Amino acid sequence: MSLVTGLACVVCGQRVDPPPGAMTCPACNDPFAILDVQYDLDAARRTLTPTALATRPPNHWRYAELLPVEPDADAWSWPVGMTPVIDAPRLAAWAGVARLRIKDDGRNPTASFKDRASSIGVLRARQCGATNIACASTGNAASSLAGFAAMAGLTATIFVPQTAPEPKVTQLLIYGARVLRIRGTYAQAYDLCSAACERFGWYNRNCAINAYLVEGKKTCGLEIAEQCDADMPDWVVVSVGDGCTIAGVWKGLRQMHEIGCIDRLPRLLGVQAAGVAPVADAFERGTLPDRVDGTTFAESIGVAVPRNWRKAVAAVKQSGGAFVRVSDAAILDAMRSSGRLAGVFSEPAAAAAVAGLGEAVSMSIIARSASVLAVSTGSGLKDIRAALTAAGAPIDVDPSMSAVEAAIQR
Ligand SMILES: *Cc1c(COP(=O)(O)O)cnc(C)c1O
Ligand SMILES: [Zn+2]
């Protein structure tokens, strides 16, 4: 059912036919010349109709025509995607817009948006005959890979640096991944992982540049189009680290527009942490900054050297959108407000989207009359320490009614 027609280079635009495993354009000789998967959209227009969609399973394989792998029988049951879109009127009032919907991607099986890409990567690895898959990461990409490897029956080997936080290592271990904690830096773990993949023939998911994995991220955009349908928001807000997510969301929205499922496209707001905002800089100046010196506690978007910045910048420009930067304090405030006013528990990198919405309204980039959809890219349970900073402490009370009365009057 997949309607892939080929690969094109994002820099030179040429159709390319790279050797298996190559992830950048053979003509450009540029490490940032990543590839983009192309489809027969005329054929998709005929089969991907509302009637057809109504009969398909509630996961992202429902868009098989627009995916680069064919789901096999057991993959059809993996519960990835089709995450809920929640109307959040009180959070809308807090942010200062007429309407706000949250698409809660923290509800994916391993609790982040990365499951969309991992499900594709693992399925592709299995179909290529791989039994082992590896990556170097401490973040959501790794836990997601570990979870989907477990679903698919593959062995996952994850290289983490010694400083990897315990809660994140725990999620890897519970999914049965082989966790190699390297006595060294993240860069050393990354290089060792790549070398080990070559040496042992493992499938490498270090994939900011893997064109097929990006296609998984696209499904969020396909879903927004299907779920909002005739009631498309004016703006879609996405937090940005490497840039692959927002570019994927845009590709999905655009394809649904091209095949006639929606009749207008929203504008995109990209949100970066103020301390690590190279993609926002590139949006304004056309190139990446020479270096990034700041930091952010929103680890999942703290990417100093983003690989997909070109795709991200192009997506936001094409949409007529904008970028904003948010402070860690604004992210903490958005975490609290999303929880209290919408019942959505977001990790810092996910709450950054809601913080960015507030910022864009105060800068008059987004009008107060606007209808907005923000994607919450990961669950707050991923990062309990950050959540506790936002949430505060419980009230300690002696075991008596008078103590309870005193406590609730405070
Ligand atoms: C990876 C990630 C992002 C950003 O995605 P990029 O593709 O790196 O831009 C945002 N939020 C969460 C929770 C993530 O894990
Ligand atoms: Zn090229």
Short mmCIF file of C-alpha atoms and ligand atoms in Angstrom, two decimals:
data_model
loop_
_atom_site.label_atom_id
_atom_site.label_comp_id
_atom_site.label_asym_id
_atom_site.label_seq_id
_atom_site.Cartn_x
_atom_site.Cartn_y
_atom_site.Cartn_z
CA MET A 1 0.00 0.00 0.00
CA SER A 2 2.97 2.35 0.47
CA LEU A 3 3.14 4.88 -2.38
CA VAL A 4 6.82 5.87 -2.09
CA THR A 5 8.29 7.00 -5.41
CA GLY A 6 11.86 7.88 -4.36
CA LEU A 7 14.21 10.18 -2.46
CA ALA A 8 15.08 13.82 -3.13
CA CYS A 9 17.90 15.96 -1.66
CA VAL A 10 16.72 18.90 0.51
CA VAL A 11 19.66 21.06 -0.62
CA CYS A 12 19.93 20.57 -4.42
CA GLY A 13 16.41 19.21 -4.94
CA GLN A 14 17.67 16.39 -7.19
CA ARG A 15 16.08 12.97 -7.22
CA VAL A 16 18.77 10.66 -5.86
CA ASP A 17 19.23 6.93 -5.60
CA PRO A 18 21.82 6.54 -2.83
CA PRO A 19 23.47 3.23 -2.00
CA PRO A 20 21.74 1.36 0.86
CA GLY A 21 22.61 2.90 4.22
CA ALA A 22 23.64 6.29 2.80
CA MET A 23 21.64 9.02 4.47
CA THR A 24 22.83 12.17 2.68
CA CYS A 25 22.92 13.33 -0.95
CA PRO A 26 25.71 11.64 -2.95
CA ALA A 27 25.85 14.65 -5.33
CA CYS A 28 26.09 17.45 -2.74
CA ASN A 29 28.92 16.16 -0.53
CA ASP A 30 27.46 18.14 2.38
CA PRO A 31 26.69 16.49 5.75
CA PHE A 32 23.53 18.60 5.99
CA ALA A 33 22.24 17.53 2.55
CA ILE A 34 19.66 15.14 3.99
CA LEU A 35 17.10 13.29 1.93
CA ASP A 36 13.33 13.51 1.76
CA VAL A 37 11.01 10.61 0.89
CA GLN A 38 8.55 11.35 -1.96
CA TYR A 39 5.13 9.81 -2.67
CA ASP A 40 2.55 9.43 -5.43
CA LEU A 41 0.00 11.84 -3.97
CA ASP A 42 -2.43 11.49 -6.89
CA ALA A 43 -2.83 7.83 -6.06
CA ALA A 44 -3.12 8.65 -2.32
CA ARG A 45 -5.93 11.11 -3.08
CA ARG A 46 -7.97 8.23 -4.52
CA THR A 47 -7.54 5.75 -1.65
CA LEU A 48 -6.97 7.82 1.50
CA THR A 49 -10.56 9.01 1.80
CA PRO A 50 -12.61 9.62 4.95
CA THR A 51 -14.64 6.47 4.17
CA ALA A 52 -11.50 4.37 3.90
CA LEU A 53 -9.99 5.90 7.04
CA ALA A 54 -13.13 5.10 9.02
CA THR A 55 -12.43 1.37 8.61
CA ARG A 56 -8.75 1.49 9.63
CA PRO A 57 -7.17 0.87 13.06
CA PRO A 58 -6.74 3.80 15.49
CA ASN A 59 -2.95 4.01 15.14
CA HIS A 60 -0.67 5.71 12.65
CA TRP A 61 -0.48 2.74 10.27
CA ARG A 62 -3.88 3.94 9.06
CA TYR A 63 -1.92 6.23 6.71
CA ALA A 64 -0.08 3.33 5.06
CA GLU A 65 -0.09 4.99 1.62
CA LEU A 66 1.99 7.86 3.02
CA LEU A 67 4.44 5.75 5.04
CA PRO A 68 7.73 4.27 3.81
CA VAL A 69 7.22 0.79 5.29
CA GLU A 70 4.39 -1.75 5.03
CA PRO A 71 3.12 -2.69 8.49
CA ASP A 72 3.00 -6.47 8.93
CA ALA A 73 0.32 -8.32 10.87
CA ASP A 74 1.65 -7.75 14.35
CA ALA A 75 2.78 -4.17 13.74
CA TRP A 76 -0.86 -3.28 12.90
CA SER A 77 -1.61 -3.72 16.62
CA TRP A 78 1.17 -1.45 17.97
CA PRO A 79 -0.67 1.37 19.72
CA VAL A 80 1.32 4.25 18.26
CA GLY A 81 -0.21 7.58 17.26
CA MET A 82 -3.86 8.66 17.04
CA THR A 83 -3.22 10.48 20.30
CA PRO A 84 -6.11 12.53 21.69
CA VAL A 85 -6.83 16.17 20.87
CA ILE A 86 -8.15 17.85 24.01
CA ASP A 87 -10.06 21.12 24.12
CA ALA A 88 -8.48 23.31 26.80
CA PRO A 89 -10.64 26.43 27.33
CA ARG A 90 -9.11 27.42 30.68
CA LEU A 91 -5.58 27.08 29.36
CA ALA A 92 -6.68 29.11 26.31
CA ALA A 93 -7.77 31.93 28.62
CA TRP A 94 -4.43 31.70 30.47
CA ALA A 95 -2.51 31.94 27.19
CA GLY A 96 -4.78 34.74 25.92
CA VAL A 97 -6.25 33.08 22.81
CA ALA A 98 -9.83 32.34 21.78
CA ARG A 99 -9.37 28.59 21.47
CA LEU A 100 -6.65 26.11 22.42
CA ARG A 101 -6.46 22.40 21.75
CA ILE A 102 -3.67 20.17 23.05
CA LYS A 103 -2.63 17.08 21.10
CA ASP A 104 -1.24 14.89 23.88
CA ASP A 105 1.57 12.83 22.39
CA GLY A 106 2.64 11.86 25.89
CA ARG A 107 -0.03 9.14 25.48
CA ASN A 108 2.12 7.15 23.08
CA PRO A 109 3.30 3.74 24.40
CA THR A 110 6.63 4.94 25.82
CA ALA A 111 5.20 8.38 26.60
CA SER A 112 6.70 10.56 23.88
CA PHE A 113 6.31 11.71 20.29
CA LYS A 114 9.50 9.74 19.43
CA ASP A 115 7.41 6.56 19.27
CA ARG A 116 6.19 7.68 15.86
CA ALA A 117 9.73 7.50 14.47
CA SER A 118 10.85 4.44 16.46
CA SER A 119 7.93 2.33 15.30
CA ILE A 120 8.95 2.99 11.69
CA GLY A 121 12.65 2.44 12.42
CA VAL A 122 12.14 -0.84 14.23
CA LEU A 123 9.77 -2.16 11.59
CA ARG A 124 12.17 -1.21 8.83
CA ALA A 125 15.09 -2.83 10.68
CA ARG A 126 13.10 -6.06 11.10
CA GLN A 127 12.08 -6.06 7.45
CA CYS A 128 15.74 -5.56 6.47
CA GLY A 129 16.49 -8.75 8.41
CA ALA A 130 18.18 -7.03 11.35
CA THR A 131 17.92 -8.67 14.77
CA ASN A 132 19.87 -5.97 16.60
CA ILE A 133 19.28 -2.25 16.72
CA ALA A 134 21.31 0.37 18.56
CA CYS A 135 21.46 4.05 19.43
CA ALA A 136 23.36 6.47 21.62
CA SER A 137 21.01 8.63 23.66
CA THR A 138 19.72 9.18 27.16
CA GLY A 139 16.54 10.74 26.03
CA ASN A 140 13.17 9.86 24.59
CA ALA A 141 14.65 8.46 21.35
CA ALA A 142 16.40 5.72 23.33
CA SER A 143 13.50 4.75 25.61
CA SER A 144 11.22 4.72 22.60
CA LEU A 145 13.61 2.52 20.63
CA ALA A 146 13.91 0.14 23.59
CA GLY A 147 10.12 -0.11 23.92
CA PHE A 148 9.49 -0.79 20.24
CA ALA A 149 12.40 -3.24 20.01
CA ALA A 150 10.66 -5.14 22.81
CA MET A 151 7.36 -5.10 20.89
CA ALA A 152 9.11 -6.27 17.72
CA GLY A 153 11.34 -8.88 19.31
CA LEU A 154 14.63 -7.19 18.44
CA THR A 155 17.64 -6.78 20.73
CA ALA A 156 18.30 -3.12 21.52
CA THR A 157 21.71 -1.92 22.62
CA ILE A 158 21.78 1.59 24.03
CA PHE A 159 25.01 3.51 24.61
CA VAL A 160 24.64 6.08 27.39
CA PRO A 161 27.20 8.42 28.96
CA GLN A 162 28.09 8.00 32.61
CA THR A 163 26.09 11.11 33.50
CA ALA A 164 22.81 9.65 32.19
CA PRO A 165 20.01 10.35 34.70
CA GLU A 166 18.74 7.30 36.57
CA PRO A 167 15.01 7.62 35.70
CA LYS A 168 15.80 7.54 31.99
CA VAL A 169 18.18 4.57 32.33
CA THR A 170 15.43 2.78 34.27
CA GLN A 171 12.97 2.98 31.38
CA LEU A 172 15.59 1.45 29.06
CA LEU A 173 16.27 -1.39 31.48
CA ILE A 174 12.63 -2.25 32.05
CA TYR A 175 12.16 -2.73 28.29
CA GLY A 176 15.05 -5.17 28.38
CA ALA A 177 17.57 -3.10 26.44
CA ARG A 178 21.26 -3.86 26.85
CA VAL A 179 22.43 -0.59 28.39
CA LEU A 180 26.14 0.10 27.95
CA ARG A 181 27.10 2.91 30.29
CA ILE A 182 30.28 4.33 28.82
CA ARG A 183 32.82 5.78 31.24
CA GLY A 184 33.08 8.92 29.11
CA THR A 185 31.17 11.71 27.43
CA TYR A 186 28.08 11.61 25.23
CA ALA A 187 30.26 12.21 22.16
CA GLN A 188 32.34 9.13 23.02
CA ALA A 189 29.19 7.06 23.53
CA TYR A 190 27.87 8.24 20.14
CA ASP A 191 31.10 7.39 18.29
CA LEU A 192 31.36 3.98 19.94
CA CYS A 193 27.78 3.22 18.99
CA SER A 194 28.39 4.05 15.34
CA ALA A 195 31.58 1.97 15.29
CA ALA A 196 29.82 -0.97 16.98
CA CYS A 197 26.98 -0.84 14.43
CA GLU A 198 29.50 -1.09 11.64
CA ARG A 199 31.50 -3.83 13.31
CA PHE A 200 28.58 -6.04 14.37
CA GLY A 201 26.15 -5.20 11.57
CA TRP A 202 23.53 -3.68 13.88
CA TYR A 203 20.85 -1.32 12.56
CA ASN A 204 21.78 2.23 13.64
CA ARG A 205 19.00 4.47 14.88
CA ASN A 206 21.23 7.53 15.36
CA CYS A 207 18.92 9.07 12.98
CA ALA A 208 18.61 12.76 12.95
CA ILE A 209 19.57 12.18 9.31
CA ASN A 210 17.58 9.02 8.57
CA ALA A 211 14.99 10.08 6.00
CA TYR A 212 12.66 7.16 6.79
CA LEU A 213 12.38 7.88 10.50
CA VAL A 214 11.30 11.43 9.76
CA GLU A 215 8.31 9.95 7.96
CA GLY A 216 7.11 8.63 11.33
CA LYS A 217 7.13 12.14 12.75
CA LYS A 218 4.96 13.20 9.83
CA THR A 219 2.05 11.16 11.12
CA CYS A 220 1.36 13.76 13.82
CA GLY A 221 0.57 16.23 11.03
CA LEU A 222 -1.58 13.67 9.19
CA GLU A 223 -3.54 13.12 12.39
CA ILE A 224 -4.00 16.83 13.15
CA ALA A 225 -5.51 17.17 9.67
CA GLU A 226 -7.82 14.19 10.11
CA GLN A 227 -8.81 15.05 13.69
CA CYS A 228 -9.43 18.78 13.11
CA ASP A 229 -10.77 18.33 9.57
CA ALA A 230 -13.06 21.27 8.74
CA ASP A 231 -12.13 22.97 12.02
CA MET A 232 -8.41 23.50 11.36
CA PRO A 233 -6.60 25.76 13.88
CA ASP A 234 -4.97 29.00 12.71
CA TRP A 235 -1.69 28.00 14.35
CA VAL A 236 0.01 24.72 15.28
CA VAL A 237 2.68 25.05 17.99
CA VAL A 238 5.59 22.59 18.23
CA SER A 239 8.74 22.65 20.36
CA VAL A 240 11.98 22.36 18.40
CA GLY A 241 15.29 20.68 19.22
CA ASP A 242 16.86 19.08 16.17
CA GLY A 243 14.02 20.36 13.95
CA CYS A 244 12.89 17.01 12.65
CA THR A 245 9.57 17.03 14.54
CA ILE A 246 8.24 20.36 13.30
CA ALA A 247 9.38 19.56 9.74
CA GLY A 248 7.56 16.24 9.97
CA VAL A 249 4.37 17.81 11.27
CA TRP A 250 4.44 20.28 8.36
CA LYS A 251 5.04 17.56 5.78
CA GLY A 252 2.04 15.66 7.10
CA LEU A 253 -0.22 18.71 7.06
CA ARG A 254 0.92 19.63 3.56
CA GLN A 255 0.32 16.15 2.18
CA MET A 256 -3.19 16.07 3.64
CA HIS A 257 -3.81 19.46 2.03
CA GLU A 258 -2.47 18.26 -1.33
CA ILE A 259 -4.68 15.19 -1.35
CA GLY A 260 -7.73 17.26 -0.49
CA CYS A 261 -8.39 16.07 3.09
CA ILE A 262 -8.18 19.65 4.43
CA ASP A 263 -8.84 22.90 2.60
CA ARG A 264 -6.49 25.23 4.47
CA LEU A 265 -3.13 24.97 6.19
CA PRO A 266 -2.34 26.38 9.64
CA ARG A 267 0.71 28.51 10.37
CA LEU A 268 3.50 26.97 12.44
CA LEU A 269 5.01 28.38 15.61
CA GLY A 270 8.39 26.82 16.42
CA VAL A 271 9.46 27.12 20.05
CA GLN A 272 13.01 26.83 21.33
CA ALA A 273 14.51 27.19 24.78
CA ALA A 274 16.14 30.61 25.10
CA GLY A 275 19.46 29.07 26.17
CA VAL A 276 19.73 26.72 23.16
CA ALA A 277 18.02 28.31 20.16
CA PRO A 278 20.16 27.73 17.06
CA VAL A 279 17.15 26.95 14.82
CA ALA A 280 15.42 30.18 15.83
CA ASP A 281 18.68 32.00 15.04
CA ALA A 282 18.86 30.26 11.65
CA PHE A 283 15.25 31.26 10.95
CA GLU A 284 16.21 34.91 11.46
CA ARG A 285 19.71 34.95 9.92
CA GLY A 286 19.73 32.13 7.37
CA THR A 287 22.55 30.15 8.97
CA LEU A 288 23.30 28.35 12.21
CA PRO A 289 25.25 30.28 14.87
CA ASP A 290 28.93 29.30 15.17
CA ARG A 291 28.35 28.01 18.66
CA VAL A 292 25.75 27.74 21.37
CA ASP A 293 26.86 28.57 24.90
CA GLY A 294 23.63 28.44 26.88
CA THR A 295 21.78 25.52 28.46
CA THR A 296 18.19 24.55 29.30
CA PHE A 297 16.61 22.12 31.73
CA ALA A 298 14.28 21.07 28.87
CA GLU A 299 16.83 18.41 27.87
CA SER A 300 14.83 16.95 24.99
CA ILE A 301 15.10 20.19 23.02
CA GLY A 302 18.58 21.24 24.14
CA VAL A 303 20.19 20.44 20.79
CA ALA A 304 23.26 22.62 20.12
CA VAL A 305 23.99 21.24 16.62
CA PRO A 306 20.63 20.55 14.95
CA ARG A 307 20.79 18.38 11.82
CA ASN A 308 17.34 19.18 10.49
CA TRP A 309 17.46 22.96 10.85
CA ARG A 310 17.03 23.51 7.10
CA LYS A 311 13.84 21.47 6.94
CA ALA A 312 12.53 23.13 10.11
CA VAL A 313 13.23 26.67 8.91
CA ALA A 314 11.75 25.94 5.47
CA ALA A 315 8.60 24.47 7.03
CA VAL A 316 7.97 27.45 9.31
CA LYS A 317 8.69 29.93 6.47
CA GLN A 318 6.41 28.13 4.01
CA SER A 319 3.61 28.16 6.56
CA GLY A 320 3.92 31.91 7.11
CA GLY A 321 4.83 31.15 10.71
CA ALA A 322 7.35 32.27 13.31
CA PHE A 323 9.84 31.16 15.95
CA VAL A 324 9.96 32.25 19.59
CA ARG A 325 12.35 31.57 22.47
CA VAL A 326 11.20 30.78 26.00
CA SER A 327 13.04 30.91 29.32
CA ASP A 328 13.24 27.92 31.67
CA ALA A 329 11.10 29.89 34.14
CA ALA A 330 8.38 30.31 31.49
CA ILE A 331 8.54 26.57 30.77
CA LEU A 332 8.05 25.74 34.47
CA ASP A 333 5.07 28.08 34.57
CA ALA A 334 3.59 26.40 31.47
CA MET A 335 4.08 22.94 33.04
CA ARG A 336 2.10 24.04 36.08
CA SER A 337 -0.59 25.72 34.01
CA SER A 338 -1.04 22.80 31.57
CA GLY A 339 -1.46 20.44 34.52
CA ARG A 340 -3.83 22.66 36.50
CA LEU A 341 -5.89 24.17 33.72
CA ALA A 342 -6.03 21.31 31.18
CA GLY A 343 -5.13 18.12 33.05
CA VAL A 344 -2.17 17.58 30.74
CA PHE A 345 1.13 16.54 32.41
CA SER A 346 3.94 17.60 30.07
CA GLU A 347 7.69 17.21 30.34
CA PRO A 348 9.63 20.49 30.10
CA ALA A 349 10.40 20.15 26.37
CA ALA A 350 6.69 19.57 25.71
CA ALA A 351 5.44 22.38 27.95
CA ALA A 352 7.76 24.68 26.01
CA ALA A 353 5.11 24.71 23.27
CA VAL A 354 2.49 26.16 25.62
CA ALA A 355 5.06 28.61 27.01
CA GLY A 356 5.87 29.65 23.44
CA LEU A 357 2.20 30.26 22.71
CA GLY A 358 2.05 32.67 25.67
CA GLU A 359 5.18 34.41 24.39
CA ALA A 360 3.84 34.68 20.82
CA VAL A 361 0.59 36.23 22.09
CA SER A 362 2.45 38.78 24.20
CA MET A 363 4.61 39.66 21.17
CA SER A 364 1.42 40.01 19.04
CA ILE A 365 2.67 37.30 16.67
CA ILE A 366 -0.49 35.30 17.41
CA ALA A 367 -3.74 37.27 17.63
CA ARG A 368 -5.98 36.93 20.66
CA SER A 369 -8.80 35.85 18.36
CA ALA A 370 -6.78 32.87 17.08
CA SER A 371 -7.58 29.17 17.30
CA VAL A 372 -4.45 27.23 18.26
CA LEU A 373 -3.36 23.61 18.58
CA ALA A 374 -0.24 22.88 20.65
CA VAL A 375 1.46 19.49 20.55
CA SER A 376 2.54 18.16 23.96
CA THR A 377 5.44 16.00 22.79
CA GLY A 378 6.19 14.04 25.96
CA SER A 379 4.76 13.07 29.34
CA GLY A 380 5.84 14.80 32.53
CA LEU A 381 6.35 11.41 34.18
CA LYS A 382 9.54 11.20 32.09
CA ASP A 383 11.26 13.79 34.23
CA ILE A 384 9.95 13.75 37.78
CA ARG A 385 12.65 16.00 39.18
CA ALA A 386 11.75 18.82 36.79
CA ALA A 387 8.06 18.28 37.53
CA LEU A 388 8.65 18.55 41.28
CA THR A 389 10.38 21.89 40.75
CA ALA A 390 7.27 23.12 38.97
CA ALA A 391 4.72 21.53 41.27
CA GLY A 392 5.96 22.41 44.77
CA ALA A 393 5.60 20.30 47.92
CA PRO A 394 2.58 18.66 49.61
CA ILE A 395 1.16 20.09 52.83
CA ASP A 396 2.28 18.09 55.87
CA VAL A 397 -0.66 17.64 58.26
CA ASP A 398 -1.05 16.00 61.70
CA PRO A 399 -3.64 13.20 61.75
CA SER A 400 -6.54 15.30 63.10
CA MET A 401 -9.52 17.16 61.59
CA SER A 402 -8.46 20.47 63.14
CA ALA A 403 -5.10 20.15 61.42
CA VAL A 404 -6.90 19.43 58.10
CA GLU A 405 -9.11 22.51 58.60
CA ALA A 406 -6.10 24.67 59.35
CA ALA A 407 -4.31 23.31 56.28
CA ILE A 408 -7.12 23.94 53.80
CA GLN A 409 -7.61 27.48 55.05
CA ARG A 410 -4.03 28.44 54.30
C1 LIG B 1 12.74 15.10 20.55
C2 LIG B 1 11.74 15.94 21.26
C3 LIG B 1 11.33 17.20 20.79
C4 LIG B 1 11.90 17.91 19.60
O1 LIG B 1 11.98 17.16 18.44
P1 LIG B 1 13.11 17.50 17.36
O2 LIG B 1 12.86 16.58 16.27
O3 LIG B 1 14.43 17.24 18.07
O4 LIG B 1 12.98 18.94 17.02
C5 LIG B 1 10.35 17.87 21.51
N1 LIG B 1 9.81 17.35 22.62
C6 LIG B 1 10.18 16.14 23.10
C7 LIG B 1 9.52 15.64 24.32
C8 LIG B 1 11.16 15.40 22.44
O5 LIG B 1 11.52 14.20 22.95
ZN ZN B 2 21.96 17.22 -3.17
#
